[in-house]
């Protein structure tokens, strides 16, 4: 989860988020180099006293400042397209979850377990336990097995919401009607916090998301206890 005064992105908990962080750093390096080059050119123009009143055109110069940006854009576009391919839907998910946004809480349906439904409300500050983050903890976490591909069908029961878990690299709009689909793969155990990322009303800031990634045997025991009763 994000911490106080954190400048960078959250630590990745999925291979997709790791690739997104790599691409972010790569694009930032390219932008930094371009910015330095542009400011160097501007500074040299201001400092230099050389002028040419009869300079009308420069085919070589125009070719260079057209071709070089095009090449840079190609080097940015190729890894971007690769990421888009990785973010595409998976053909054989281990588990399918339906996340439904409400004003102002989330509900989760385990479609592979008789559509058992859990309602996930934010824990009030007065009831929160020591060590749990304020305004981010919920009464029923979304329990998922680690190292398994998960498909999430995101929908809404009323207005626009957005189901977002930054450390998993997931952000999908929840729209009334047919669900949108997203997938992720939790590579390690832990608690991963998110929030609704679409302004949905007065209590928009009070409908957090908590994904608890656990080993498969722990998930099996939880299913036997809570979902197959």
N, CA and C of each residue as an Amber inpcrd file, in Angstrom:
protein
   687
   0.8350000  -1.1830000   0.0000000   0.0000000   0.0000000   0.0000000
   0.8810000   1.2480000   0.0000000   0.3060000   2.3640000  -0.3490000
   1.0450000   3.6190000  -0.3670000   1.3620000   4.0660000   1.0560000
   2.4990000   4.7170000   1.2170000   2.9120000   5.2030000   2.5230000
   3.0770000   6.7120000   2.4840000   3.2500000   7.2940000   3.6670000
   3.3580000   8.7370000   3.7780000   4.5730000   9.2590000   3.0010000
   4.3590000  10.3340000   2.2190000   5.4150000  11.0020000   1.4460000
   6.0240000  10.1020000   0.3800000   5.3000000   9.0630000  -0.0350000
   5.8060000   8.1900000  -1.0980000   5.6810000   8.8880000  -2.4470000
   6.7740000   8.9270000  -3.1970000   6.7890000   9.6010000  -4.4840000
   6.5370000   8.6150000  -5.6260000   7.1550000   7.4540000  -5.5510000
   7.0410000   6.4740000  -6.6240000   5.7580000   5.6650000  -6.5430000
   5.6530000   4.6860000  -7.4350000   4.5020000   3.7940000  -7.4670000
   4.5850000   2.7760000  -6.3320000   3.4600000   2.1380000  -6.0450000
   3.4460000   1.1070000  -5.0180000   4.2520000  -0.1090000  -5.4710000
   4.7500000  -0.8700000  -4.5000000   5.4740000  -2.0950000  -4.8250000
   4.5540000  -3.0550000  -5.5710000   5.0860000  -3.6540000  -6.6100000
   4.2830000  -4.5460000  -7.4560000   3.9930000  -5.8550000  -6.7410000
   2.7760000  -6.3450000  -6.9050000   2.4030000  -7.6520000  -6.3680000
   1.9700000  -8.6020000  -7.4780000   2.1990000  -8.2060000  -8.7280000
   1.8520000  -9.0560000  -9.8640000   2.8590000  -8.8030000 -10.9810000
   3.0750000  -9.7860000 -11.8440000   4.0000000  -9.5870000 -12.9700000
   3.5930000  -8.4280000 -13.8730000   2.2910000  -8.2210000 -14.0540000
   1.8260000  -7.1220000 -14.8970000   2.2260000  -5.7750000 -14.3080000
   2.0570000  -5.6060000 -12.9920000   2.4320000  -4.3370000 -12.3740000
   3.9320000  -4.1190000 -12.4470000   4.7220000  -5.1790000 -12.3520000
   6.1660000  -5.0420000 -12.5100000   6.4990000  -4.4980000 -13.9000000
   5.8340000  -5.0210000 -14.9250000   6.0730000  -4.5330000 -16.2830000
   5.6120000  -3.0820000 -16.4330000   4.5040000  -2.7260000 -15.7850000
   4.0320000  -1.3400000 -15.8470000   5.0340000  -0.3840000 -15.1950000
   5.6320000  -0.8130000 -14.0930000   6.6320000   0.0270000 -13.4290000
   7.8730000   0.1670000 -14.3050000   8.3030000  -0.9430000 -14.9330000
   9.4550000  -0.8680000 -15.8340000   9.1820000   0.0920000 -16.9900000
   7.9850000   0.0150000 -17.5590000   7.6500000   0.8950000 -18.6710000
   7.5740000   2.3520000 -18.2150000   7.0330000   2.5760000 -17.0240000
   6.9720000   3.9340000 -16.4770000   8.3750000   4.5200000 -16.3360000
   9.2960000   3.7400000 -15.7650000  10.6640000   4.2210000 -15.5790000
  11.3500000   4.4470000 -16.9260000  11.1210000   3.5440000 -17.8550000
  11.7190000   3.6630000 -19.1850000  11.2240000   4.9260000 -19.9010000
   9.8940000   5.1500000 -19.8760000   9.3410000   6.3420000 -20.5210000
   9.8180000   7.6150000 -19.8290000   9.9750000   7.5680000 -18.4980000
  10.4330000   8.7430000 -17.7640000  11.8750000   9.0890000 -18.1280000
  12.7060000   8.0790000 -18.3380000  14.0910000   8.3300000 -18.7610000
  14.1190000   8.9920000 -20.1270000  13.2980000   8.4830000 -21.0520000
  13.2450000   9.0730000 -22.3950000  12.7790000  10.5210000 -22.3270000
  11.7300000  10.7900000 -21.5480000  11.2250000  12.1570000 -21.4160000
  12.2620000  13.0790000 -20.7720000  13.0040000  12.5610000 -19.8060000
  14.0460000  13.3740000 -19.1690000  15.1380000  13.7540000 -20.1660000
  15.5630000  12.7870000 -20.9680000  16.5860000  13.0730000 -21.9750000
  16.0890000  14.1010000 -22.9910000  14.8330000  13.9740000 -23.4200000
  14.2730000  14.9330000 -24.3700000  14.2100000  16.3310000 -23.7450000
  13.7670000  16.4010000 -22.4960000  13.6700000  17.6950000 -21.8120000
  15.0320000  18.3630000 -21.6830000  16.0490000  17.5820000 -21.2970000
  17.4000000  18.1290000 -21.1720000  17.9020000  18.6390000 -22.5190000
  17.6400000  17.8720000 -23.5770000  18.0910000  18.2760000 -24.9140000
  17.4060000  19.5610000 -25.3740000  16.1050000  19.6700000 -25.1320000
  15.3640000  20.8700000 -25.5440000  15.8520000  22.1000000 -24.7720000
  16.0360000  21.9660000 -23.4650000  16.5110000  23.1100000 -22.6860000
  17.9500000  23.4870000 -23.0480000  18.7510000  22.4800000 -23.4070000
  20.1070000  22.7850000 -23.8630000  20.0630000  23.5800000 -25.1640000
  19.1720000  23.2030000 -26.0760000  19.0360000  23.9480000 -27.3280000
  18.5520000  25.3690000 -27.1040000  17.5700000  25.5320000 -26.2090000
  17.0770000  26.8790000 -25.9100000  18.1670000  27.7450000 -25.2810000
  18.9230000  27.1550000 -24.3640000  19.9850000  27.9160000 -23.7130000
  21.0690000  28.3180000 -24.7060000  21.4070000  27.4150000 -25.6000000
  22.4350000  27.7340000 -26.5860000  21.9760000  28.8320000 -27.5370000
  20.6640000  28.8650000 -27.8580000  20.1470000  29.9340000 -28.7180000
  20.2040000  31.2890000 -28.0160000  19.9210000  31.2950000 -26.7080000
  19.9460000  32.5560000 -25.9700000  21.3670000  33.0750000 -25.7600000
  22.3010000  32.1480000 -25.5870000  23.6780000  32.5540000 -25.3050000
  24.4310000  32.9180000 -26.5790000  24.1560000  32.1830000 -27.6600000
  24.9150000  32.3880000 -28.8930000  24.5720000  33.7370000 -29.5260000
  25.5730000  34.3790000 -30.0790000  25.3800000  35.6610000 -30.7810000
  25.4360000  35.5080000 -32.2930000  25.5720000  34.2830000 -32.7840000
  25.6410000  34.0490000 -34.2280000  24.2470000  34.1250000 -34.8400000
  24.0880000  34.9070000 -35.8890000  22.8180000  35.0350000 -36.6040000
  23.0650000  34.9070000 -38.1060000  22.0080000  34.5640000 -38.8110000
  22.0910000  34.4480000 -40.2740000  20.7910000  34.9930000 -40.8450000
  20.8370000  36.2300000 -41.3450000  19.6270000  36.8840000 -41.8350000
  19.1050000  36.2420000 -43.1110000  19.9480000  35.4990000 -43.8260000
  19.5470000  34.9470000 -45.1240000  19.2000000  33.4570000 -45.0460000
  19.0600000  32.9380000 -43.8040000  18.7090000  31.5290000 -43.6350000
  17.2030000  31.3620000 -43.8420000  16.7880000  30.6940000 -44.9120000
  15.3740000  30.5390000 -45.2600000  14.8640000  29.1210000 -45.0250000
  15.6800000  28.1410000 -45.2630000  15.2500000  26.7570000 -45.0840000
  16.4670000  25.8730000 -44.8270000  16.1960000  24.6970000 -44.2770000
  17.2520000  23.7140000 -44.0370000  16.6510000  22.3290000 -44.1300000
  16.7240000  21.7310000 -45.2930000  16.1060000  20.4290000 -45.5230000
  16.6990000  19.3600000 -44.6040000  18.0250000  19.4200000 -44.4190000
  18.6590000  18.4230000 -43.5560000  18.1630000  18.5470000 -42.1170000
  18.0790000  19.7980000 -41.6330000  17.6270000  20.0270000 -40.2660000
  16.1840000  19.5820000 -40.0760000  15.3140000  19.9150000 -41.0340000
  13.9070000  19.5240000 -40.9280000  13.7510000  18.0130000 -40.9940000
  14.5840000  17.3600000 -41.7860000  14.5370000  15.8930000 -41.8520000
  14.9290000  15.2740000 -40.5140000  15.9690000  15.8480000 -39.8960000
  16.4360000  15.3120000 -38.6130000  15.3790000  15.4650000 -37.5380000
  14.7710000  16.6880000 -37.4330000  13.8070000  16.8600000 -36.3320000
  12.4450000  16.2430000 -36.6420000  12.3080000  15.6370000 -37.7960000
  11.1170000  14.8390000 -38.0820000  11.3710000  13.3540000 -37.8480000
  12.5210000  12.8870000 -38.2980000  12.8290000  11.4570000 -38.2070000
  13.1660000  11.0400000 -36.7760000  13.9610000  11.8500000 -36.0730000
  14.3760000  11.4750000 -34.7180000  13.1820000  11.3330000 -33.7670000
  12.2170000  12.2890000 -33.7100000  11.0390000  12.0630000 -32.8530000
  10.2300000  10.8370000 -33.2660000  10.1620000  10.5690000 -34.5640000
   9.4310000   9.3740000 -35.0080000  10.0900000   8.1030000 -34.4920000
  11.4180000   8.0700000 -34.5190000  12.1350000   6.8930000 -34.0030000
  11.9180000   6.7500000 -32.5020000  11.9550000   7.8760000 -31.7880000
  11.7170000   7.8310000 -30.3380000  10.3210000   7.3060000 -30.0280000
   9.3280000   7.7570000 -30.7920000   7.9540000   7.2870000 -30.5790000
   7.8230000   5.7960000 -30.8490000   8.5560000   5.2890000 -31.8270000
   8.5310000   3.8510000 -32.1060000   9.0860000   3.0710000 -30.9190000
  10.1850000   3.5540000 -30.3350000  10.7890000   2.8670000 -29.1910000
   9.9030000   2.9440000 -27.9510000   9.0120000   3.9280000 -27.8750000
   8.0550000   3.9800000 -26.7740000   6.8290000   3.1280000 -27.0820000
   6.4160000   3.0960000 -28.3400000   5.1950000   2.3830000 -28.7160000
   5.3500000   0.8700000 -28.6290000   6.5170000   0.3430000 -28.9550000
   6.6900000  -1.1170000 -28.9730000   6.4790000  -1.7480000 -27.6010000
   7.1410000  -1.2880000 -26.5430000   6.8460000  -1.8740000 -25.2230000
   5.4250000  -1.5730000 -24.7460000   4.8630000  -0.4400000 -25.1760000
   3.4830000  -0.1290000 -24.8060000   2.5080000  -1.1350000 -25.4110000
   2.7160000  -1.4830000 -26.6710000   1.8620000  -2.4830000 -27.3190000
   2.0340000  -3.8510000 -26.6740000   3.2490000  -4.1630000 -26.2660000
   3.4780000  -5.4250000 -25.5700000   2.6930000  -5.4790000 -24.2650000
   2.6610000  -4.3540000 -23.5320000   1.8960000  -4.3040000 -22.2940000
   0.4000000  -4.4600000 -22.5500000  -0.0860000  -3.8160000 -23.5970000
  -1.5020000  -3.9600000 -23.9340000  -1.8540000  -5.4160000 -24.2280000
  -0.9450000  -6.1250000 -24.8660000  -1.1740000  -7.5460000 -25.1470000
  -1.1950000  -8.3550000 -23.8450000  -0.2690000  -8.0360000 -22.9170000
  -0.2340000  -8.7500000 -21.6490000  -1.4750000  -8.4860000 -20.8080000
  -2.0710000  -7.2890000 -20.9730000  -3.2520000  -6.9340000 -20.1920000
  -4.5360000  -7.5100000 -20.7750000  -4.4280000  -8.1750000 -21.9060000
  -5.6130000  -8.7240000 -22.5520000  -6.1750000  -9.8670000 -21.7190000
  -7.3890000 -10.2720000 -22.0310000  -8.0580000 -11.2930000 -21.2520000
  -7.3420000 -12.6330000 -21.3500000  -7.4840000 -13.4600000 -20.3040000
  -6.9080000 -14.7900000 -20.2870000  -7.9700000 -15.7980000 -20.6890000
  -7.5280000 -16.8990000 -21.2670000  -8.4730000 -17.8810000 -21.7930000
  -8.9290000 -18.9000000 -20.7530000  -8.0880000 -19.1500000 -19.7650000
  -8.4110000 -20.2070000 -18.8080000  -8.1380000 -19.7370000 -17.3810000
  -8.9960000 -18.8700000 -16.8250000  -8.7590000 -18.3780000 -15.4590000
  -9.0140000 -19.4730000 -14.4320000  -8.2650000 -19.4080000 -13.3370000
  -8.4780000 -20.3660000 -12.2640000  -9.7600000 -20.0640000 -11.5140000
 -10.0920000 -18.7770000 -11.3900000 -11.2470000 -18.3570000 -10.5920000
 -11.8420000 -17.1000000 -11.2070000 -13.1590000 -17.0120000 -11.1920000
 -13.8610000 -15.8340000 -11.6940000 -14.6270000 -15.1800000 -10.5570000
 -14.3940000 -13.8830000 -10.3770000 -15.0450000 -13.1020000  -9.3400000
 -15.8560000 -11.9890000 -10.0020000 -17.0260000 -11.7240000  -9.4710000
 -17.8160000 -10.5890000  -9.9410000 -17.8180000  -9.5150000  -8.8610000
 -17.2740000  -8.3390000  -9.1920000 -17.2220000  -7.2130000  -8.2620000
 -18.2860000  -6.2020000  -8.6670000 -19.1740000  -5.8850000  -7.7490000
 -20.2940000  -4.9870000  -8.0360000 -20.1940000  -3.7690000  -7.1300000
 -20.1870000  -2.5860000  -7.7180000 -20.1200000  -1.3550000  -6.9590000
 -21.4950000  -0.8610000  -6.5560000 -21.6100000  -0.4180000  -5.3200000
 -22.8510000   0.1520000  -4.7930000 -22.5130000   1.4880000  -4.1330000
 -23.5230000   2.2870000  -3.9090000 -23.3300000   3.4910000  -3.1060000
 -23.5680000   3.1270000  -1.6310000 -22.5100000   2.9700000  -0.7670000
 -21.1120000   3.1100000  -1.1310000 -20.3600000   1.9490000  -0.5040000
 -20.3560000   0.8320000  -1.1750000 -19.6300000  -0.3560000  -0.7340000
 -19.4780000  -1.2630000  -1.9530000 -18.7060000  -2.3250000  -1.7860000
 -18.5140000  -3.3120000  -2.8460000 -19.1080000  -4.6430000  -2.4190000
 -19.6280000  -5.3660000  -3.3630000 -20.0420000  -6.7460000  -3.1150000
 -19.3400000  -7.6430000  -4.1130000 -19.0200000  -8.8630000  -3.6660000
 -18.2670000  -9.8090000  -4.4880000 -19.0430000 -11.1150000  -4.5930000
 -19.1730000 -11.5970000  -5.8020000 -19.8300000 -12.8790000  -6.0460000
 -18.7920000 -13.8860000  -6.5370000 -18.6830000 -14.9950000  -5.8160000
 -17.8110000 -16.0900000  -6.2410000 -18.6190000 -16.9750000  -7.1790000
 -18.5220000 -16.6840000  -8.4570000 -19.3930000 -17.3460000  -9.4350000
 -19.1110000 -18.8380000  -9.5630000 -17.9100000 -19.2720000  -9.1620000
 -17.5750000 -20.6990000  -9.2420000 -18.0440000 -21.4680000  -8.0080000
 -18.6060000 -20.7650000  -7.0290000 -19.0530000 -21.4040000  -5.7880000
 -20.4990000 -21.0110000  -5.5090000 -21.3730000 -21.3960000  -6.4170000
 -22.8160000 -21.1840000  -6.2650000 -23.1880000 -19.7140000  -6.0920000
 -22.3910000 -18.8360000  -6.7040000 -22.6610000 -17.3960000  -6.6780000
 -22.8010000 -16.8670000  -5.2490000 -22.0130000 -17.4080000  -4.3440000
 -22.0350000 -16.8870000  -2.9700000 -21.5320000 -15.4500000  -2.9740000
 -22.2070000 -14.5980000  -2.2150000 -21.9480000 -13.1610000  -2.2570000
 -21.4530000 -12.6600000  -0.9040000 -20.4530000 -11.7670000  -0.9660000
 -19.9360000 -11.0980000   0.2260000 -20.0930000  -9.5970000   0.0610000
 -20.5090000  -8.9180000   1.1170000 -20.5830000  -7.4620000   1.1040000
 -19.3790000  -6.9150000   1.8560000 -18.7150000  -5.9550000   1.2490000
 -17.4770000  -5.4220000   1.8080000 -17.6650000  -3.9450000   2.1320000
 -17.8140000  -3.6470000   3.4280000 -17.9930000  -2.2770000   3.9050000
 -16.7160000  -1.7930000   4.5860000 -16.4700000  -0.5020000   4.4990000
 -15.3370000   0.0770000   5.2070000 -15.5600000  -0.0050000   6.7170000
 -14.4980000  -0.3670000   7.4580000 -14.5740000  -0.4050000   8.9160000
 -14.4760000   1.0180000   9.4430000 -15.4450000   1.4690000  10.2510000
 -15.3820000   2.8360000  10.7990000 -14.1290000   3.0370000  11.6490000
 -13.6910000   4.2750000  11.7130000 -12.4870000   4.5940000  12.4870000
 -12.6400000   4.1910000  13.9540000 -13.8360000   4.3000000  14.4830000
 -14.0550000   3.9670000  15.8930000 -13.9240000   2.4700000  16.1610000
 -14.0770000   1.6300000  15.1190000 -14.0380000   0.1750000  15.3030000
 -12.7690000  -0.4740000  14.7720000 -11.8600000   0.3090000  14.2560000
 -10.6990000  -0.2660000  13.5850000  -9.7160000  -0.8230000  14.6050000
  -9.0790000  -1.9270000  14.2600000  -8.1090000  -2.5690000  15.1450000
  -6.7380000  -1.9120000  14.9950000  -5.9280000  -2.0440000  16.0390000
  -4.5880000  -1.4760000  16.0310000  -3.7480000  -2.1280000  14.9280000
  -3.1280000  -1.3130000  14.1040000  -2.2900000  -1.8180000  13.0270000
  -2.9570000  -1.8290000  11.6710000  -4.2820000  -1.7210000  11.6190000
  -4.9840000  -1.6780000  10.3420000  -5.0840000  -0.2390000   9.8440000
  -4.9670000  -0.0310000   8.5490000  -4.9810000   1.3400000   8.0190000
  -6.3540000   1.9840000   8.1100000  -6.3730000   3.2300000   8.5170000
  -7.6180000   3.9940000   8.6400000  -8.1950000   4.2890000   7.2620000
  -9.5090000   4.1380000   7.1270000 -10.2650000   4.4090000   5.9070000
  -9.9210000   3.4640000   4.7610000  -9.1730000   2.3890000   5.0510000
  -8.8330000   1.4190000   4.0050000  -9.2250000  -0.0070000   4.3770000
  -9.4710000  -0.2820000   5.6530000  -9.8080000  -1.6340000   6.0770000
 -11.3030000  -1.8890000   5.8710000 -11.6510000  -3.1460000   5.5480000
 -13.0430000  -3.5330000   5.3200000 -13.3920000  -4.7200000   6.2150000
 -14.6960000  -4.9530000   6.3570000 -15.1240000  -6.0570000   7.2150000
 -14.9900000  -7.4090000   6.5210000 -15.1630000  -7.4580000   5.2020000
 -15.0100000  -8.7030000   4.4430000 -14.0430000  -8.4690000   3.2870000
 -12.8490000  -9.0390000   3.3950000 -11.8560000  -8.8840000   2.3410000
 -12.1380000  -9.8440000   1.1840000 -11.6550000  -9.4640000   0.0110000
 -11.7480000 -10.3480000  -1.1490000 -10.6090000 -11.3590000  -1.0520000
 -10.9340000 -12.6000000  -0.6990000  -9.9330000 -13.6420000  -0.4960000
  -9.6690000 -14.3470000  -1.8210000  -8.3770000 -14.4100000  -2.2130000
  -8.0080000 -15.0170000  -3.4820000  -6.7480000 -15.8530000  -3.3080000
  -6.6110000 -16.9340000  -4.0850000  -5.3910000 -17.7500000  -4.0050000
  -4.2530000 -17.1120000  -4.7940000  -3.0550000 -17.1380000  -4.2290000
  -1.9030000 -16.5700000  -4.9020000  -1.4390000 -17.4680000  -6.0470000
  -0.7070000 -16.8650000  -6.9900000  -0.0920000 -17.5630000  -8.1190000
  -1.1120000 -18.3350000  -8.9450000  -2.2700000 -17.7380000  -9.0980000
  -3.3100000 -18.2950000  -9.9700000  -3.9560000 -17.1470000 -10.7440000
  -4.2240000 -17.3440000 -12.0370000  -4.8600000 -16.2740000 -12.8210000
  -6.3090000 -16.0680000 -12.3870000  -6.6590000 -14.8280000 -12.1020000
  -7.9940000 -14.4830000 -11.6040000  -8.6690000 -13.5600000 -12.6050000
  -9.9000000 -13.8850000 -12.9440000 -10.7150000 -13.0080000 -13.7900000
 -11.7250000 -12.2720000 -12.9070000 -11.8210000 -10.9600000 -13.0990000
 -12.7610000 -10.1480000 -12.3220000 -13.7350000  -9.4780000 -13.2850000
 -15.0100000  -9.7430000 -13.0930000 -16.0700000  -9.0950000 -13.8570000
 -16.5870000  -7.9250000 -13.0180000 -16.4240000  -6.7230000 -13.5210000
 -16.7110000  -5.5140000 -12.7540000 -17.9780000  -4.8520000 -13.2850000
 -18.9220000  -4.6120000 -12.3930000 -20.1860000  -3.9860000 -12.7760000
 -20.6420000  -3.0590000 -11.6520000 -21.7690000  -2.4010000 -11.8760000
 -22.3110000  -1.4670000 -10.8860000 -23.8110000  -1.6750000 -10.7570000
 -24.3010000  -1.4530000  -9.5390000 -25.7340000  -1.5790000  -9.2820000
 -26.4530000  -0.2440000  -9.3510000 -25.7050000   0.8630000  -9.4430000
 -26.3690000   2.1700000  -9.4570000 -25.6560000   3.1570000 -10.3740000
 -24.5620000   3.7640000  -9.9090000 -23.8720000   4.7970000 -10.6910000
 -22.5020000   4.2780000 -11.1080000 -21.7200000   5.1410000 -11.7560000
 -20.3760000   4.7550000 -12.1840000 -19.4500000   4.6090000 -10.9730000
 -18.7160000   3.5060000 -10.9320000 -17.6530000   3.2850000  -9.9640000
 -16.4110000   2.8400000 -10.7380000 -15.3380000   2.5720000 -10.0070000
 -14.1350000   2.0510000 -10.6360000 -13.3910000   1.1790000  -9.6330000
 -13.1610000  -0.0750000 -10.0050000 -12.5010000  -1.0530000  -9.1290000
 -11.0070000  -0.9980000  -9.4040000 -10.2290000  -0.4960000  -8.4490000
  -8.8010000  -0.2610000  -8.6780000  -7.9750000  -0.7850000  -7.5120000
  -6.9600000  -1.5990000  -7.8420000  -5.9730000  -2.0820000  -6.8700000
  -4.5990000  -1.8030000  -7.4730000  -3.9650000  -0.6830000  -7.1250000
  -2.7440000  -0.2580000  -7.8150000  -1.6050000  -1.2650000  -7.7820000
  -1.3750000  -1.9350000  -6.6510000  -0.2430000  -2.8560000  -6.5700000
  -0.4200000  -4.0800000  -7.4550000  -1.6470000  -4.3760000  -7.8570000
  -1.9120000  -5.4740000  -8.7870000  -1.9970000  -5.0000000 -10.2370000
  -1.9030000  -3.6930000 -10.4380000  -2.0000000  -3.1730000 -11.7970000
  -3.3960000  -3.2880000 -12.3770000  -4.4110000  -3.1400000 -11.5200000
  -5.8010000  -3.3280000 -11.9490000  -6.5800000  -2.0330000 -11.7440000
  -7.2800000  -1.6140000 -12.7600000  -8.2120000  -0.4850000 -12.6540000
  -9.2550000  -0.6540000 -13.7640000 -10.4900000  -0.8970000 -13.3640000
 -11.5510000  -1.1520000 -14.3270000 -12.8140000  -0.4120000 -13.9130000
 -13.4330000   0.2690000 -14.8800000 -14.6640000   1.0050000 -14.6050000
 -15.8140000   0.0420000 -14.3360000 -16.6270000   0.3880000 -13.3430000
 -17.8390000  -0.3600000 -13.0260000 -19.0270000   0.4310000 -13.5640000
 -19.6410000  -0.0930000 -14.6050000 -20.7130000   0.5970000 -15.3110000
 -21.9980000  -0.2140000 -15.1560000 -23.1280000   0.4300000 -14.8790000
 -24.3940000  -0.3210000 -14.8340000 -24.6560000  -1.0240000 -16.1630000
 -25.0420000  -2.2710000 -16.0660000 -25.2850000  -3.0440000 -17.2840000
 -24.2810000  -4.1670000 -17.4380000 -23.9130000  -4.4980000 -18.6750000
 -22.9590000  -5.5950000 -18.9090000 -21.6240000  -5.3180000 -18.2180000
 -21.0340000  -6.3320000 -17.5840000 -19.7890000  -6.1050000 -16.8220000
 -18.5720000  -5.9360000 -17.7330000 -17.6170000  -5.1530000 -17.2530000
 -16.2930000  -5.1080000 -17.8650000 -15.4300000  -6.2020000 -17.2510000
 -14.4060000  -6.5860000 -17.9810000 -13.5680000  -7.7050000 -17.5420000
 -12.1210000  -7.2870000 -17.3990000 -11.4940000  -7.7370000 -16.3200000
 -10.0660000  -7.5270000 -16.1230000  -9.4920000  -8.7680000 -15.4600000
  -8.1910000  -8.9360000 -15.5600000  -7.5340000 -10.1050000 -14.9840000
  -6.2710000  -9.6680000 -14.2550000  -5.8500000 -10.4570000 -13.2920000
  -4.5780000 -10.2150000 -12.6310000  -4.0690000 -11.5170000 -12.0350000
  -2.8230000 -11.4730000 -11.5980000  -2.1320000 -12.6550000 -11.0940000
  -1.3070000 -12.2040000  -9.8940000  -1.7160000 -12.5900000  -8.6960000
  -0.9880000 -12.2010000  -7.4850000   0.1930000 -13.1420000  -7.2950000
   1.3890000 -12.5960000  -7.3410000   2.5920000 -13.4260000  -7.2730000
   3.0690000 -13.6870000  -5.8500000   2.4720000 -13.0280000  -4.8710000
   2.8880000 -13.2310000  -3.4840000   1.6940000 -13.0340000  -2.5570000
   1.8570000 -13.4860000  -1.3340000   0.7940000 -13.3080000  -0.3510000
   0.8370000 -11.8820000   0.2000000  -0.2640000 -11.4600000   0.7720000
  -0.3010000 -10.1340000   1.3670000  -1.6650000  -9.4960000   1.2660000
  -1.7640000  -8.2980000   1.8140000  -2.9610000  -7.4830000   1.7280000
  -2.6960000  -6.3510000   0.7460000  -3.5630000  -6.2110000  -0.2260000
  -3.3860000  -5.2020000  -1.2600000  -4.6120000  -4.2900000  -1.2510000
  -4.3500000  -3.0080000  -1.0360000  -5.4250000  -2.0420000  -0.8130000
  -5.6810000  -1.2240000  -2.0760000  -6.9500000  -0.9180000  -2.2730000
  -7.3580000  -0.0480000  -3.3650000  -8.5800000   0.7460000  -2.9560000
  -9.0450000   1.5720000  -3.8600000 -10.2220000   2.4000000  -3.5960000
 -11.0110000   2.5870000  -4.8760000 -12.2460000   3.0060000  -4.7400000
 -13.0310000   3.4020000  -5.9030000 -12.3460000   4.6030000  -6.5530000
 -12.1370000   4.5300000  -7.8570000 -11.3950000   5.5780000  -8.5670000
 -12.2740000   6.3600000  -9.5320000 -13.5580000   6.3560000  -9.2940000
 -14.4970000   7.1470000 -10.0920000 -15.4360000   7.8550000  -9.1180000
 -15.5050000   9.1750000  -9.2080000 -16.3330000   9.9310000  -8.2720000
 -17.7890000   9.4690000  -8.4000000 -18.3260000   8.9240000  -7.3050000
 -19.6290000   8.2630000  -7.3710000 -20.6280000   8.8210000  -6.3640000
 -20.2980000   9.9300000  -5.7320000 -21.2560000  10.5140000  -4.8080000
 -20.5890000  10.9840000  -3.5300000 -21.4090000  11.2630000  -2.5340000
 -20.9380000  11.8960000  -1.2940000 -19.9310000  11.0350000  -0.5510000
 -20.1080000   9.7250000  -0.5500000 -19.2250000   8.8250000   0.1840000
 -18.2660000   8.0680000  -0.7300000 -17.9090000   8.6930000  -1.8220000
 -16.9790000   8.0700000  -2.7700000 -15.6680000   7.6700000  -2.1010000
 -15.1890000   8.4660000  -1.1580000 -13.8960000   8.2070000  -0.5110000
 -13.9700000   7.1220000   0.5510000 -15.1440000   6.5450000   0.7680000
 -15.3130000   5.6100000   1.8730000 -15.7810000   4.2340000   1.3900000
 -15.3010000   3.8070000   0.2310000 -15.5990000   2.4490000  -0.2450000
 -14.2940000   1.8010000  -0.7270000 -13.4160000   1.4430000   0.2520000
 -12.1210000   0.8650000  -0.1120000 -12.2440000  -0.5700000  -0.6100000
 -11.1420000  -1.0520000  -1.1540000 -11.0330000  -2.4130000  -1.6750000
  -9.8410000  -3.0670000  -0.9900000 -10.0230000  -4.2720000  -0.4720000
  -8.9250000  -5.0190000   0.1320000  -8.9040000  -6.4210000  -0.4700000
  -7.7960000  -6.7380000  -1.1390000  -7.5870000  -8.0750000  -1.6940000
  -6.5910000  -8.7940000  -0.8020000  -6.9840000  -9.9390000  -0.2860000
  -6.0920000 -10.7510000   0.5430000  -5.6460000 -11.9570000  -0.2630000
  -4.3650000 -11.9840000  -0.6010000  -3.7920000 -13.0840000  -1.3680000
  -3.1980000 -14.1000000  -0.3980000  -3.6450000 -15.3360000  -0.5000000
  -3.2340000 -16.3790000   0.4530000  -2.7900000 -17.6210000  -0.3070000
  -2.0390000 -18.5270000   0.3510000  -1.7150000 -19.8100000  -0.2980000
  -2.9790000 -20.5930000  -0.6280000  -2.8480000 -21.5160000  -1.5590000
  -4.0330000 -22.2170000  -2.0590000  -4.7220000 -23.0320000  -0.9720000
  -3.9460000 -23.6930000  -0.1050000  -4.5890000 -24.5000000   0.9450000
  -5.3640000 -23.6310000   1.9300000  -4.8500000 -22.4240000   2.2140000
  -5.6000000 -21.4920000   3.0700000  -6.8880000 -21.0590000   2.3800000
  -6.8150000 -20.8210000   1.0820000  -8.0270000 -20.4560000   0.3430000
  -9.0400000 -21.5960000   0.3610000  -8.5690000 -22.8280000   0.2080000
  -9.4750000 -23.9800000   0.2520000 -10.1820000 -24.0610000   1.5990000
  -9.4450000 -23.8640000   2.6760000 -10.0730000 -23.9120000   4.0070000
 -11.0890000 -22.7910000   4.1680000 -10.7640000 -21.6110000   3.6560000
 -11.7020000 -20.4770000   3.7490000 -12.9610000 -20.7560000   2.9360000
 -12.7980000 -21.3440000   1.7550000 -13.9590000 -21.6950000   0.9260000
 -14.8500000 -22.6940000   1.6470000 -14.2290000 -23.7220000   2.2450000
 -15.0030000 -24.7330000   2.9570000 -15.7540000 -24.1370000   4.1490000
 -15.1830000 -23.1260000   4.7540000 -15.8000000 -22.5420000   5.9480000
 -16.8830000 -21.5070000   5.6310000 -16.6450000 -20.7020000   4.6010000
 -17.5350000 -19.5470000   4.3620000 -18.3930000 -19.6650000   3.1070000
 -17.9000000 -20.3490000   2.0940000 -18.6220000 -20.3530000   0.8250000
 -19.4240000 -21.6150000   0.5900000 -19.0530000 -22.7030000   1.2130000
 -19.7400000 -23.9680000   0.9420000 -20.5940000 -24.4170000   2.1200000
 -20.9410000 -23.4580000   2.9810000 -21.8010000 -23.8030000   4.1100000
 -23.2210000 -24.0820000   3.6410000
